[in-house]
Amino acid sequence: MAESHLKLIDSASQSSNAHKLPLPLQQLRGQSRQFFSEKLASCFERVDDTFFDLADRAENNTEQATYFDAMRLIRLGRKGIEQRFLNAIEYAFNSLADENYQGHVERADVDDADELEVLDNEALEETIATEAMVSKLSGRCKDVLKSLVARFDFMASATVTAHNNPLGPEVICHALRDSLSELELPVRSKLVFFKLIDRYLIEEMNDWLNVANDRLREIGVLPDLEKRQRARDMARKANRLRATSARLNAASHSPLSKPNAAVHTGNEVSEASQLIDQLQEVIHQSGGDTAPGNMGGSRPTMAMDDLVALVSSLQESRAEDADSDQSMLGLIQSRLQAQGQGLRSRDHKVVQVLDQMFDQIRQQQSLAGGGFNRQLQKLEMPILRIALRDGSFFDQQEHPARQLLNEIADVAIGYSDEKDIQSDALGKGVASVIEQLGKSESVDNSALTELLLDFIALVEKERRRVLMMEQRIVDEVAASEKVNYAHRQVKALLSNRMKGRRLPRVLVAFAQEAWCRVLFMAHLKYGRDSNQWKTAVRVIDHLLYLTLNEGIPASKSKPVIETARQRLQDIAYDPYKLGRLIGGLEQLLYKSGKVVEDKQTIDTKATVAESRTESEAKPSAADSPADAGSTAPHLELVQVDKLSADLPGDSTDTESQAEKMDDDYLSLADALGRGAWVDFVDQQSTSHRCKVAGIISPPGKYIFVNRQGAKIAEISRYEIAKNIKDKKLTVLDNGQVFDRALQNVIQGIRHQRQTA
């Protein structure tokens, strides 16, 4: 087994450190413990279902027994796992009061290869799974983790880094792994449990880290940190772009450079330059230095400046005729033929490559049929002018014109209707950029860089505004779902204990009118692992046990009734109804035949299953028909076929009602993260383009908004999977549209050369 990251803890030192922590860190430590307790509970609640399902699909009895054994071992080890993990997180927090604390330091005397050789296969599998979680969390939460490290470092005595951040991926994931170290599970079963942890804890970390960061900011811990970070990032990006721009301008004005020549760095030639050279070679083989279609060079070729002027003159007609299928190359060649001129081979290649690239861009699913096709068409001629003038356009990935195209395409994904483009700031910003590019006869890289920076600043401003709207929506839905989840848990608990039984009417009324509210408030405010929830559950279990069993002395009933009375008073339950219900319970439990000698001890943790067994094995006197006829109406027995709970929220469990879905489609649904764009067809067959603003778990509900941050839909995980299966939901790829189109063109040219 791999070396544990946990160490023996000096309890005296830790107790001292705990008090030395600044108050905000002490508070965050307690809040983090509560968060991790809830999420671990979610993992453990799903252990039985997960391993039962695996056992049900097992190929043989041995494999089935393995899964059942794993389920039993995890049950038995639950408390130890939770305690070890929570202690490790608390230790990481407390250690921040020690100025010498650095966190876990990797061994430097063993290189990675030797380390892997020492690990056995099982330990290696665990290591890979752990590091995958670390990598996933680090990538997904990069910005907020950076902010938390800065705020922790500002408050703590220790120097806080990514390695010893108590809420960082390394501390959390290694603590999780080490908390499972004493669990003697086969690696396959342990990896299943790792997957549960990944889904129900790691997946939820982003939201919690943002909450923790917001709380620290709100109480005044580096309140302007994010603003300063954004300013520094923008400054670095601007400096990098200006440096690139200056380098490109210097190269284009160098005495050694030739007009329209590709820019080389050192002895290397970029792949885009190789593309141009390959095209030139093909053209030379078919007709010398003239472009194909130039009648073997019989027509004179147009000079560079004249060609750029021609492109400018064609720009307006190209933009107006948006429905035309004629390519840029076809349009230019038609005009040249009318003038008795042709294209030089290199110019022909530049136009041809850009033509193919814009065709690829228009076919991108994120843009196809959207409102930006006309805007992209307006960009074609200005970008062609830039590419003709500047040979580095294809070479430099950081060329400002290329980055501008990528930024515009990234914005364009949110628009599915052309009329929307002029309706908000971003659409108007794109139109303004295109207009400036179209008006300028010559745009150098410095001017392009400034245009790019202004556009990025606009996008960032709009992004922050939309994110605030999205966060409010997500918070509202999360609060609503928290209420719904508490309602479902209370109803499920009471139904599990009472449904299908014959119980006194007063006990049924007490449960579904009054005690359900105590359970609900305990779950909503404190969670399922709290003492408040557990006490409330024990009270209803005691009442059921006392009701269903004869021979229980009154002395055993009084403490339960007093606890019930006190808890109902704590939630300000109606005094009149409280008195009536408590009076009915007293009459039920103190009635003749119940007050006897204490012949047996009540197990305060008796389960309902045991209560059911004893009541069925020995029918109580209250169950006899003779007694039923002689009791007061509120003591009469009623069949509990359906249990309702007088609570706010919705008790419908959409996940339990969902149809069986293939794991492949569920995996596709799980892969959807915050910020992912989709095309979604609703029940009215109306198509919407929207993105994931947040994921509420439980119950696994995805919140979708439009580009302006307005909510479009709330869809469950199973509905997402079903919509993907039915092709009603399509995930869009919004990454670097220009670069992807260029790569496709390169691959197409290579394929043509190979098959020629």
mmCIF file of C-alpha atoms in Angstrom, residues 279-297 299 301 329 333 336-337 341-349 352:
data_model
loop_
_atom_site.group_PDB
_atom_site.id
_atom_site.type_symbol
_atom_site.label_atom_id
_atom_site.label_comp_id
_atom_site.label_asym_id
_atom_site.label_seq_id
_atom_site.Cartn_x
_atom_site.Cartn_y
_atom_site.Cartn_z
ATOM 1 C CA LEU A 279 -0.209 24.677 -52.232
ATOM 2 C CA GLN A 280 2.387 26.675 -54.166
ATOM 3 C CA GLU A 281 4.154 23.466 -55.155
ATOM 4 C CA VAL A 282 0.913 21.990 -56.493
ATOM 5 C CA ILE A 283 0.211 25.179 -58.462
ATOM 6 C CA HIS A 284 3.748 25.273 -59.916
ATOM 7 C CA GLN A 285 3.326 21.688 -61.108
ATOM 8 C CA SER A 286 0.143 22.630 -62.936
ATOM 9 C CA GLY A 287 0.994 26.016 -64.414
ATOM 10 C CA GLY A 288 4.017 27.997 -63.300
ATOM 11 C CA ASP A 289 3.660 31.149 -61.271
ATOM 12 C CA THR A 290 0.074 31.886 -62.214
ATOM 13 C CA ALA A 291 -2.958 30.708 -60.359
ATOM 14 C CA PRO A 292 -5.149 27.882 -61.714
ATOM 15 C CA GLY A 293 -7.701 29.292 -64.105
ATOM 16 C CA ASN A 294 -5.353 32.032 -65.299
ATOM 17 C CA MET A 295 -5.103 30.455 -68.764
ATOM 18 C CA GLY A 296 -1.525 29.282 -68.375
ATOM 19 C CA GLY A 297 -0.239 32.699 -67.428
ATOM 20 C CA ARG A 299 -3.167 37.205 -68.353
ATOM 21 C CA THR A 301 -1.330 39.159 -62.482
ATOM 22 C CA LEU A 329 -12.253 33.185 -54.482
ATOM 23 C CA GLN A 333 -11.710 35.690 -59.935
ATOM 24 C CA LEU A 336 -10.395 39.818 -62.375
ATOM 25 C CA GLN A 337 -11.489 37.896 -65.470
ATOM 26 C CA GLN A 341 -6.233 39.913 -65.038
ATOM 27 C CA GLY A 342 -5.372 36.953 -62.818
ATOM 28 C CA LEU A 343 -4.068 36.107 -59.330
ATOM 29 C CA ARG A 344 -0.507 35.329 -58.421
ATOM 30 C CA SER A 345 -0.121 31.801 -57.096
ATOM 31 C CA ARG A 346 0.603 32.887 -53.508
ATOM 32 C CA ASP A 347 -2.345 35.290 -53.445
ATOM 33 C CA HIS A 348 -4.519 32.551 -54.887
ATOM 34 C CA LYS A 349 -3.470 30.233 -52.055
ATOM 35 C CA GLN A 352 -8.341 29.748 -51.182
#
